Coordinates of C-alpha atoms in Angstrom, one line a residue:
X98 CA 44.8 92.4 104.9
X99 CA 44.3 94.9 108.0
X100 CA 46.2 97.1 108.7
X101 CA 47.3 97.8 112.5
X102 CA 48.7 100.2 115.1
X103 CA 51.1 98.6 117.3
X104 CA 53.3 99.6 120.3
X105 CA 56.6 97.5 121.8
X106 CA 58.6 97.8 124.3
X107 CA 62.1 97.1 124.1
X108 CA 66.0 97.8 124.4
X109 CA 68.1 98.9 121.9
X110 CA 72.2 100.4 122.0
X111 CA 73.0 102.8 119.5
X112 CA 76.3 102.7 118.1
X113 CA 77.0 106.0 118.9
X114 CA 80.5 108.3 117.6
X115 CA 81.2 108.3 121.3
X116 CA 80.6 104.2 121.9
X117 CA 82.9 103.6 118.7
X118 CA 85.5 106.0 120.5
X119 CA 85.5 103.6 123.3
X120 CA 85.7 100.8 122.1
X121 CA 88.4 101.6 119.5
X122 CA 90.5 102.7 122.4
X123 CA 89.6 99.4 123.9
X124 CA 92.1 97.7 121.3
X125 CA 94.6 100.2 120.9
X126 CA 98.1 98.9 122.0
X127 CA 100.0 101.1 124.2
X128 CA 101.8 102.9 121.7
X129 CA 98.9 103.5 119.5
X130 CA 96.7 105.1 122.4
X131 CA 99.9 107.7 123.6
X132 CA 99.6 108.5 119.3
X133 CA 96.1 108.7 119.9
X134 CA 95.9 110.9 123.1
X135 CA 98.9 113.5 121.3
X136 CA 96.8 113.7 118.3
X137 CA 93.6 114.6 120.5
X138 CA 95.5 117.2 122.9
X139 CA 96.7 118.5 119.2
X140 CA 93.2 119.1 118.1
X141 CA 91.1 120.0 121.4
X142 CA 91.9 122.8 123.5
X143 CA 89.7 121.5 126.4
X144 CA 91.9 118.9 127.0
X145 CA 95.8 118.9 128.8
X146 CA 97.6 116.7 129.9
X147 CA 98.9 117.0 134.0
X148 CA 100.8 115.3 136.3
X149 CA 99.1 116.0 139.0
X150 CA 96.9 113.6 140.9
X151 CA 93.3 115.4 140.3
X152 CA 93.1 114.8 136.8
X153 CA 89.9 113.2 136.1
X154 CA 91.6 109.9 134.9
X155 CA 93.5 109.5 138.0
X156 CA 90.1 109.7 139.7
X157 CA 88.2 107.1 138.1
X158 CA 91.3 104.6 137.1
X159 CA 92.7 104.7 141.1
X160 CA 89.2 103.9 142.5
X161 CA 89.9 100.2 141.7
X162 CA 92.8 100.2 142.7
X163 CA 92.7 101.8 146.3
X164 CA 89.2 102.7 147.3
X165 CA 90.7 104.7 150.3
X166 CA 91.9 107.2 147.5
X167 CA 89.9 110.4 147.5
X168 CA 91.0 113.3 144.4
X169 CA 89.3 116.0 143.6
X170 CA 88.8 118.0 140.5
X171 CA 89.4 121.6 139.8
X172 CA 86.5 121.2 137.5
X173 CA 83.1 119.1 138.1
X174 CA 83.7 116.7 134.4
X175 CA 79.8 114.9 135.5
X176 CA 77.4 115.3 132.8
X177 CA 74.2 114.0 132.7
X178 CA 74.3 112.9 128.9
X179 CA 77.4 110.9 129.5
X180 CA 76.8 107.4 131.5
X181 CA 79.1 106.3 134.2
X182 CA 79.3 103.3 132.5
X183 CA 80.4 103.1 128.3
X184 CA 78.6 100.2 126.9
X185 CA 82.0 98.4 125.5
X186 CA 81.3 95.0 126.4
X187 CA 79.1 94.0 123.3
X188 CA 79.8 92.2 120.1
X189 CA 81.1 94.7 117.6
X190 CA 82.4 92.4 115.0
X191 CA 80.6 93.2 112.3
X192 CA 81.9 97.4 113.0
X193 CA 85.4 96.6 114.2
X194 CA 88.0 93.9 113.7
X195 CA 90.5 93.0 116.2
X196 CA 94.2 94.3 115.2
X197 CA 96.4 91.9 114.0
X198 CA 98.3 90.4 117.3
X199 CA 101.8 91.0 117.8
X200 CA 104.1 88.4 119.0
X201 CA 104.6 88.1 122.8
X202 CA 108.6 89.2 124.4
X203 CA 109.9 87.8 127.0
X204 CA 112.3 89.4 129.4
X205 CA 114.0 87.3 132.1
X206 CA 115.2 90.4 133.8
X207 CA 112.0 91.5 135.6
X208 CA 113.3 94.9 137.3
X209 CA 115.0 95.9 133.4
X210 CA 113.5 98.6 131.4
X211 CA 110.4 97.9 130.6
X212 CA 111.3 98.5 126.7
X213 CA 112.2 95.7 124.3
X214 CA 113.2 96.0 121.1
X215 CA 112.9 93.0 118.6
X216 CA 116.0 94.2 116.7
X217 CA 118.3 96.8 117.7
X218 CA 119.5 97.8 113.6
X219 CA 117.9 99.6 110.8
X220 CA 120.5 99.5 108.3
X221 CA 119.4 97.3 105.2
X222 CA 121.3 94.5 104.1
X223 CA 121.4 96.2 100.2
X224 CA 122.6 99.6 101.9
X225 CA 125.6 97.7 104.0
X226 CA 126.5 96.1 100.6
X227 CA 125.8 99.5 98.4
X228 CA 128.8 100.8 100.7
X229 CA 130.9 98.2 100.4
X230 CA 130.6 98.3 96.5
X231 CA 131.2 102.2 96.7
X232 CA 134.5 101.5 98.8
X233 CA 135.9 99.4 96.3
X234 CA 137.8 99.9 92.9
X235 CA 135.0 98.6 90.5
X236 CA 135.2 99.6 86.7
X237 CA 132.0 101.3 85.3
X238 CA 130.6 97.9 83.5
X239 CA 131.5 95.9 86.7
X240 CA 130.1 98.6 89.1
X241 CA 127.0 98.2 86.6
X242 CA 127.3 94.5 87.3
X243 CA 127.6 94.3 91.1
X244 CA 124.5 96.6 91.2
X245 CA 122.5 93.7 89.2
X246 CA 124.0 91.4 91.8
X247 CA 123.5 93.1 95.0
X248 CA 119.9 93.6 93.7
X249 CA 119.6 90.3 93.1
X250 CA 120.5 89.2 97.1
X251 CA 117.2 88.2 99.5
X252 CA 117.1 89.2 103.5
X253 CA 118.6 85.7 103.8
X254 CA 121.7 87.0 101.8
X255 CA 121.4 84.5 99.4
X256 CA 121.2 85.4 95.1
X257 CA 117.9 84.8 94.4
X258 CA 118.4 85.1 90.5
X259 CA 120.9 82.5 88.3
X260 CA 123.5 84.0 87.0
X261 CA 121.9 83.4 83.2
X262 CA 119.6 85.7 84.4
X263 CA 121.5 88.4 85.8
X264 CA 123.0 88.0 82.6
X265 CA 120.2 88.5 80.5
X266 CA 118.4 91.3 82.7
X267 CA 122.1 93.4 82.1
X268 CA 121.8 93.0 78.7
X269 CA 118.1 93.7 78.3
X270 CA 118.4 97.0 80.2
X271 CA 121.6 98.6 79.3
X272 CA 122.6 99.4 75.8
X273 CA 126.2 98.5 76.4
X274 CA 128.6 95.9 74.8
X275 CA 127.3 92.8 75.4
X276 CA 128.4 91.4 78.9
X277 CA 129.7 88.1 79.0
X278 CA 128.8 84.9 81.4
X279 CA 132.5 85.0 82.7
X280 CA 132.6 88.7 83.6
X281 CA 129.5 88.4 86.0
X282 CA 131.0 85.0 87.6
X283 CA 134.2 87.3 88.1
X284 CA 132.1 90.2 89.8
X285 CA 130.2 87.6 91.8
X286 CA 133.3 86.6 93.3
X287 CA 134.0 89.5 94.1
X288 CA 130.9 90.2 95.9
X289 CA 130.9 86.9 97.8
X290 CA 134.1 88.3 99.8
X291 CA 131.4 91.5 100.8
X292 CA 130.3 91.2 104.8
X293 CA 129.1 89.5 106.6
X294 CA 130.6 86.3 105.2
X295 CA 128.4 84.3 102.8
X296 CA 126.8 86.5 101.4
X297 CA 125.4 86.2 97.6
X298 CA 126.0 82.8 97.8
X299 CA 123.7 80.4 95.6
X300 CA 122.9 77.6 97.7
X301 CA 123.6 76.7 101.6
X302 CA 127.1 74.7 100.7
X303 CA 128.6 77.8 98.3
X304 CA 127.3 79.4 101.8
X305 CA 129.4 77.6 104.2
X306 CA 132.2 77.3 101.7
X307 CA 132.0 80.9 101.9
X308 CA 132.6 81.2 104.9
X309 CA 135.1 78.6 105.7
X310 CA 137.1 80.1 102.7
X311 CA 137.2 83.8 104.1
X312 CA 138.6 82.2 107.3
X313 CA 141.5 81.7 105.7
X314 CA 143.1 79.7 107.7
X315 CA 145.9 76.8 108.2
X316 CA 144.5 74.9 111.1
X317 CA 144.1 71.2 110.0
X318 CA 140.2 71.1 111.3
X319 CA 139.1 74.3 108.9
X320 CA 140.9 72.4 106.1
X321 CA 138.9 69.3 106.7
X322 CA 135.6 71.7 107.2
X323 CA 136.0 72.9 103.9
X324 CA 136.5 69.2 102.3
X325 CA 133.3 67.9 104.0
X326 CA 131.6 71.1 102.2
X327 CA 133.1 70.4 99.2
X328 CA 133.4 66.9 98.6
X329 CA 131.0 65.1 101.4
X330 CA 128.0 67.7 101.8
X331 CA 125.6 65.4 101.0
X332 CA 126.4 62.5 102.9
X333 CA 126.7 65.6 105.8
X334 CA 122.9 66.7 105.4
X335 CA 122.1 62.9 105.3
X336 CA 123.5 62.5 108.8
X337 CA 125.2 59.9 107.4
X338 CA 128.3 59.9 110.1
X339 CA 129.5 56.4 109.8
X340 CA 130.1 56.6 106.0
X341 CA 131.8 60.2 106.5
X342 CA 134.0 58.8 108.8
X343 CA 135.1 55.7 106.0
X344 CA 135.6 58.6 103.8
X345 CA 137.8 60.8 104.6
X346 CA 139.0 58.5 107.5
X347 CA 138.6 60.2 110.8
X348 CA 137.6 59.2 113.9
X349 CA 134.7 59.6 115.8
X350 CA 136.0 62.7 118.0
X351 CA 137.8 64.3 115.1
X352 CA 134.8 64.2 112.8
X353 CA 132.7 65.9 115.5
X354 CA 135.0 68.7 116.1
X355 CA 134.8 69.5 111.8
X356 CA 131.2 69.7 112.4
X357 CA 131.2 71.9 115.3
X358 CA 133.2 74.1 113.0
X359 CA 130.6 74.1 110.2
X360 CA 127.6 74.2 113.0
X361 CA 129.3 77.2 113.8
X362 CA 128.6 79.0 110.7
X363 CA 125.2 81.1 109.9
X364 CA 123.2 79.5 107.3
X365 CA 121.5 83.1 106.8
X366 CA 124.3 85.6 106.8
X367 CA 121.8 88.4 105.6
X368 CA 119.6 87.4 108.6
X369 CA 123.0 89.7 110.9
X370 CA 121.7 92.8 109.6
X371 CA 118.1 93.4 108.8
X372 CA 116.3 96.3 107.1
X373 CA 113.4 96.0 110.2
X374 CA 113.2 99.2 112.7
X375 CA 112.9 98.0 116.3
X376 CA 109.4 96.7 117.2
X377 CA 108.8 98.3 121.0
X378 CA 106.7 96.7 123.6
X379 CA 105.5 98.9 126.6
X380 CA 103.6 96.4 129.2
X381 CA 100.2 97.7 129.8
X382 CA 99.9 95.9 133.4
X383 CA 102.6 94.4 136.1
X384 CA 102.4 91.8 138.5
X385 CA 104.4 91.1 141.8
X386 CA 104.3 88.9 144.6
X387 CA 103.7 91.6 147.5
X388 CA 103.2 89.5 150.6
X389 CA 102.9 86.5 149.5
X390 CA 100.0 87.7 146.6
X391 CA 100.3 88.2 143.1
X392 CA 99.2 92.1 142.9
X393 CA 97.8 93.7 139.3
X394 CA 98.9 97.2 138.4
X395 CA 98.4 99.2 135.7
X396 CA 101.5 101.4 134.1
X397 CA 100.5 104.9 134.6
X398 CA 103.6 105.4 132.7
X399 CA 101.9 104.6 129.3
X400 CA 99.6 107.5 129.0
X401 CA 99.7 110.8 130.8
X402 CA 96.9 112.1 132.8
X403 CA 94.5 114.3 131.1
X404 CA 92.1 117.0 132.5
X405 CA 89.9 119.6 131.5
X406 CA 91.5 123.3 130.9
X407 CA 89.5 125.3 133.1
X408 CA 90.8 128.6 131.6
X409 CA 88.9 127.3 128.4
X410 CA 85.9 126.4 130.0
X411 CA 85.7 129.1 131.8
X412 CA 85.4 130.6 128.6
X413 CA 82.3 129.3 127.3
X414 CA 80.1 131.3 130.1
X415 CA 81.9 134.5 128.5
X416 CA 81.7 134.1 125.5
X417 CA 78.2 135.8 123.4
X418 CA 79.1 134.3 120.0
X419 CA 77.0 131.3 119.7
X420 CA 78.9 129.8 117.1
X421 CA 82.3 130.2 119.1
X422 CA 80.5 129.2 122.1
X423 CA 78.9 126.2 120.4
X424 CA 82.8 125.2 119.0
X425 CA 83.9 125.2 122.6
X426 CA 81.0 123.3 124.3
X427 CA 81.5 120.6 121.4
X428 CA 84.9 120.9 122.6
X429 CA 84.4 120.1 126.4
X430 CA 82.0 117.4 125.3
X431 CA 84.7 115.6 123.4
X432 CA 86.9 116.0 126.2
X433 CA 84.6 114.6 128.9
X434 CA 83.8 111.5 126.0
X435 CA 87.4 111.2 125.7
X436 CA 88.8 110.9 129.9
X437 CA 85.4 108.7 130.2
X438 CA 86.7 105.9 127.7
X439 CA 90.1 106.6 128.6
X440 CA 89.3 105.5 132.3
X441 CA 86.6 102.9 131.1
X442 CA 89.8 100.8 128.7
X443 CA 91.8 100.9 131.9
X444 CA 89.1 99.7 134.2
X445 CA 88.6 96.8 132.0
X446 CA 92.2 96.0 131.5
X447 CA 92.7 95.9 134.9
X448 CA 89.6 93.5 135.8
X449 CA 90.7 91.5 132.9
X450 CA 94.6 91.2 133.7
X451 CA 93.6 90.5 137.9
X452 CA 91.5 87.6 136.6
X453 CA 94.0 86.1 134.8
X454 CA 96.5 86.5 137.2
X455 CA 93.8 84.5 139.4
X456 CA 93.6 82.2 137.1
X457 CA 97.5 81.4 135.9
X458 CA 99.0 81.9 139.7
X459 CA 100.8 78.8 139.4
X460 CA 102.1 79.5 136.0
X461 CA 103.6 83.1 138.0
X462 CA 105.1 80.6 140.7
X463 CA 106.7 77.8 138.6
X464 CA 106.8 78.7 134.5
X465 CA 105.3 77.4 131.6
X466 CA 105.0 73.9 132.9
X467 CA 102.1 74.9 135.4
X468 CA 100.0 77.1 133.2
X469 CA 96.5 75.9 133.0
X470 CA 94.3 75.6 130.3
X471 CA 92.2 78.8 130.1
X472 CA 90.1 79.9 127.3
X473 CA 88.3 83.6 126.6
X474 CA 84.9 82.1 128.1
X475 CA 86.2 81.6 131.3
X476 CA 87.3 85.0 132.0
X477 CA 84.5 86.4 130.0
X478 CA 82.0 84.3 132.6
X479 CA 84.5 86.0 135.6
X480 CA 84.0 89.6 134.7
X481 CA 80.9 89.2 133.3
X482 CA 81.8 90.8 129.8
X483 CA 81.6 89.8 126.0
X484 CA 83.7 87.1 124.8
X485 CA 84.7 89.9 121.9
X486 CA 85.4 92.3 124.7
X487 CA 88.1 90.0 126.0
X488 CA 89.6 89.2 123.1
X489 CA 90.0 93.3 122.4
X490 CA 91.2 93.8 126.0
X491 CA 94.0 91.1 125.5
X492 CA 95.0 91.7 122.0
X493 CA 98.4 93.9 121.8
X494 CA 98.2 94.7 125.5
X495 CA 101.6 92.9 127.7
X496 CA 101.6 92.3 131.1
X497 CA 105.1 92.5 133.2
X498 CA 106.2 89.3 135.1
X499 CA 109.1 88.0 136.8
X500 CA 109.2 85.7 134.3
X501 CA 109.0 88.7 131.3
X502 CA 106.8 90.6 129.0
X503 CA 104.4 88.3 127.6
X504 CA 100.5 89.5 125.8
X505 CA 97.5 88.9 127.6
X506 CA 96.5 86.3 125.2
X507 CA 99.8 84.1 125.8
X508 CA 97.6 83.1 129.3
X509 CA 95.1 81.2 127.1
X510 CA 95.9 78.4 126.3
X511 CA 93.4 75.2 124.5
X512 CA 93.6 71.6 127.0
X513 CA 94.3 67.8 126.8
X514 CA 92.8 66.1 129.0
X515 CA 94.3 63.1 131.6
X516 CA 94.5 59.9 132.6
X517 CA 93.3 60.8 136.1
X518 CA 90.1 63.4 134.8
X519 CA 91.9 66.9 134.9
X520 CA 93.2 69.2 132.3
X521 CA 96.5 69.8 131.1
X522 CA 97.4 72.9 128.8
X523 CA 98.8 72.9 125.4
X524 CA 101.2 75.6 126.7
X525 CA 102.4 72.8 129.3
X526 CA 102.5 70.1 127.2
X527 CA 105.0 72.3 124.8
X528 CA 106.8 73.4 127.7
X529 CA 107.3 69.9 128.8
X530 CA 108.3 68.8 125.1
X531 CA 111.0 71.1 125.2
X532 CA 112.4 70.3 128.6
X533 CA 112.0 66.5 127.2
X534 CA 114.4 67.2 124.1
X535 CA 116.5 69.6 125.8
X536 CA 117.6 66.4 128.1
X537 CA 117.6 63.6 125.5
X538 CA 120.5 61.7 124.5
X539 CA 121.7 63.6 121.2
X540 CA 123.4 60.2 120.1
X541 CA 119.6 58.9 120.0
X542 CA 117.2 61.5 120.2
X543 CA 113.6 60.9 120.9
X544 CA 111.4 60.6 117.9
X545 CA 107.7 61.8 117.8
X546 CA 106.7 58.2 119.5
X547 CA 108.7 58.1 122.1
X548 CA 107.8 61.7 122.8
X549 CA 104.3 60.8 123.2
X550 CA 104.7 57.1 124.8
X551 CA 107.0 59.4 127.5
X552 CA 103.7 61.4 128.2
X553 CA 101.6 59.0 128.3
X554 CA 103.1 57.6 131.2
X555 CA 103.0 61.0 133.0
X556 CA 99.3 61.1 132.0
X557 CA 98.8 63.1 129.2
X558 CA 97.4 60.7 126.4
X559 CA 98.2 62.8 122.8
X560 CA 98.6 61.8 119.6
X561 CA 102.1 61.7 117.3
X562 CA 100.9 63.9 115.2
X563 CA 99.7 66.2 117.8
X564 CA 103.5 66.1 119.6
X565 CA 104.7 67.0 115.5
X566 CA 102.2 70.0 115.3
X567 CA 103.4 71.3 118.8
X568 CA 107.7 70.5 118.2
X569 CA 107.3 72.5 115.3
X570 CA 105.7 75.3 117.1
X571 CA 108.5 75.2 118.9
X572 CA 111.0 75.4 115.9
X573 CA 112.5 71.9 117.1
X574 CA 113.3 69.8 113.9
X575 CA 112.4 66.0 113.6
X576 CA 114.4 63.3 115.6
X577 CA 116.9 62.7 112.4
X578 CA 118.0 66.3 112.1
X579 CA 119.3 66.5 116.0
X580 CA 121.1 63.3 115.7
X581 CA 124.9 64.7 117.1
X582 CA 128.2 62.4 117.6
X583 CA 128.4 63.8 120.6

């Protein structure tokens, strides 16, 4: 075999410490990148952060959005060895995974605070209960007890152990006298009158008997609630209203109002106070109809604006140590690196979120009903970027409507298609399932059939088993479980 020289010509992107900087920040959510940007004024001295309206961020971020803007800088940030443009838009898949996606908010309030918070306590269920126990007059083996029990409670506040084993784990880890059955039922009791009501109960009707029996009340309707519970539950969970009527001989109108008393009760009574902290969403982008035109904008309030320190760089001239002088040019080139990708995630964000707004106007204009079907492609084609570049730019990053906080990737949305050759989104098709249950007859509520016969004569051809897939998504039980008297 001979051996020859060969020379080719070609292109080929490095994946540089400065590139994976970039596009890290490219999928930061908002709170992550103002951790990011405090850990990096923390660490680099050439960098602080300024209100004012020269910073080199402000510069490059307002150039999109008002080309009549002119800034300058205290401090010429150009640099030959960093491109205008950061090569983001590639498939990195194999060096980064999207972040897992959080779950879209929605605020119907558009001009409230931007801030929303998925749950407002962070006191834990066992801690509420642990104080309770602590207020009351428990002897040493029945403290020891109760502390087994209120162990033994899920988030649901529900005993997730028998009381056999509760039993046996006391016994196993304690050297005391043995502990009977009958002393645990007692503590157990005991527990069960704890808040909130229902709590350490074993099953959903010692739930709601619970409940009813902490009410303590004479009314002849809670009396009748608490026989249902405890004599009739399972004809009650059949739906089975005609033979709860022969039963304990009501009427039609009297048996509904004992149901709207148990209907009223929570089946999850550990679900009123959760050991979560509040989950915050910060839109990245707003939109609002200014003359008749959905405008994009970018909230400036998520991350401040960062500049060079000129004192600093000033510095390096001065300074004859080459090793501090090195430090501090290493410095300034992290900086620059920085406010480049900085201002390169918002450019992108902002071309992303104005073509989606392009593309879901109607949605803006009428809700849920009118959003069309839009998949990453069809932006990607738009701004002429990476299909992976999209999905990074829309995953934890919120945009602010009149209609609330919802993530970029809420807008996408798969299709059906119609009787007539257009499209119709899965997001409408939900929405219109919804409004479609919401007005049914609850005597004879619409099954999975009907639900689709109904849409089939609006159009939209889709199967029963699709309209099941998409009612559950929508946490709307079957047909039998909203049957009401009423």
């Amino acid at each position: 075999m001979k051996q020859t020289l060969q020379l080719r010509l070609g292109q080929h992107l490095t994946m540089t410490p400065q590139l994976q900087q970039a596009i890290r920040l490219l999928q930061l959510s908002s709170l992550e990148l103002q951790t990011e940007i405090q850990e990096i004024l923390d660490s680099n001295v050439m960098l602080e952060s300024s209100e004012d309206s020269d910073s080199y961020v402000s510069q490059e971020t307002e150039k999109n959005q008002n080309s009549n803007d002119k800034s300058e800088t205290n401090l010429d940030l150009q640099d030959t060895s960093i491109p205008n443009d950061l090569p983001t838009d590639s498939n990195w898949e194999d060096t980064f995974d999207n972040l897992p996606t959080s779950p879209a908010t929605h605020n119907s309030d558009y001009n409230s605070q931007a801030y929303e918070t998925a749950n407002d306590r962070s006191e834990s269920l066992h801690e509420t209960l642990n104080w309770q126990l602590n207020l009351t007059s428990f002897s040493d083996t029945d403290s020891l007890i109760a502390t087994h029990i209120i162990d033994s409670i899920n988030d649901d506040g529900y005993l997730s152990l028998s009381v056999k084993e509760i039993h046996a784990n006391i016994n196993k880890d304690n050297d005391l006298d043995e502990i009977e059955l009958d002393e645990i039922e007692a503590v157990l009791h005991l527990i069960q009158t704890f808040e909130p009501a229902g709590v350490a109960a074993r099953d959903l009707q010692e739930n709601l008997a619970i409940q009813l029996a902490n009410k303590n009340s004479d009314d002849s309707l809670d009396k009748l609630a608490v026989t249902l519970i405890n004599e009739h539950f399972d004809l009650l969970a059949n739906r089975d209203y005609p033979q709860l009527m022969r039963r304990m001989k009501l009427s039609e109108e009297n048996l509904a109002a004992v149901i709207d008393i148990i209907t009223s009760l929570n089946p999850r009574p550990g679900s009123q106070i959760t050991d979560q902290k509040p989950e915050y969403v910060i839109p990245d982008v707003s939109v609002k109809k200014i003359n008749g035109v959905w405008k994009v904008k970018l909230n400036k309030d998520n991350t401040p604006s960062l500049r060079i320190n000129s004192q600093y760089a000033d510095l390096i001239k001065n300074i004859k140590n080459n090793s501090d002088n090195n430090t501090l040019k290493d410095h300034l080139q992290e900086a620059k690196w920085f406010i480049k990708s900085l201002s390169s995630r918002n450019d992108t964000l902002l071309k992303v979120a104005n073509s989606i707004v392009k593309h879901q106007r109607a949605f803006l204009d009428y809700g849920d009903e009118a959003m069309k079907a839009l998949v990453l492609h069809d932006i990607a084609e738009e701004v002429e970027m990476h299909e992976s570049t999209i999905s990074r730019v829309t995953t934890k990053k919120y945009m602010h409507t009149p209609r609330g906080i919802f993530e970029l990737k809420y807008f996408f949305s798969s299709h059906v298609s119609t009787t007539n050759g257009g499209e119709c989104s899965a997001t409408a098709i939900r929405a219109l399932i919804k409004k479609l249950v919401l007005s049914e007859n609850r005597k004879k509520p619409l099954s999975d059939n009907k639900l689709a016969e109904i849409l089939s004569e609006q159009g939209i051809k889709i199967a029963r088993r699709t309209i099941a897939k998409y009612r559950e998504a929508l946490a709307i039980p079957p047909s039998n479980e909203r049957k009401r008297l009423q």
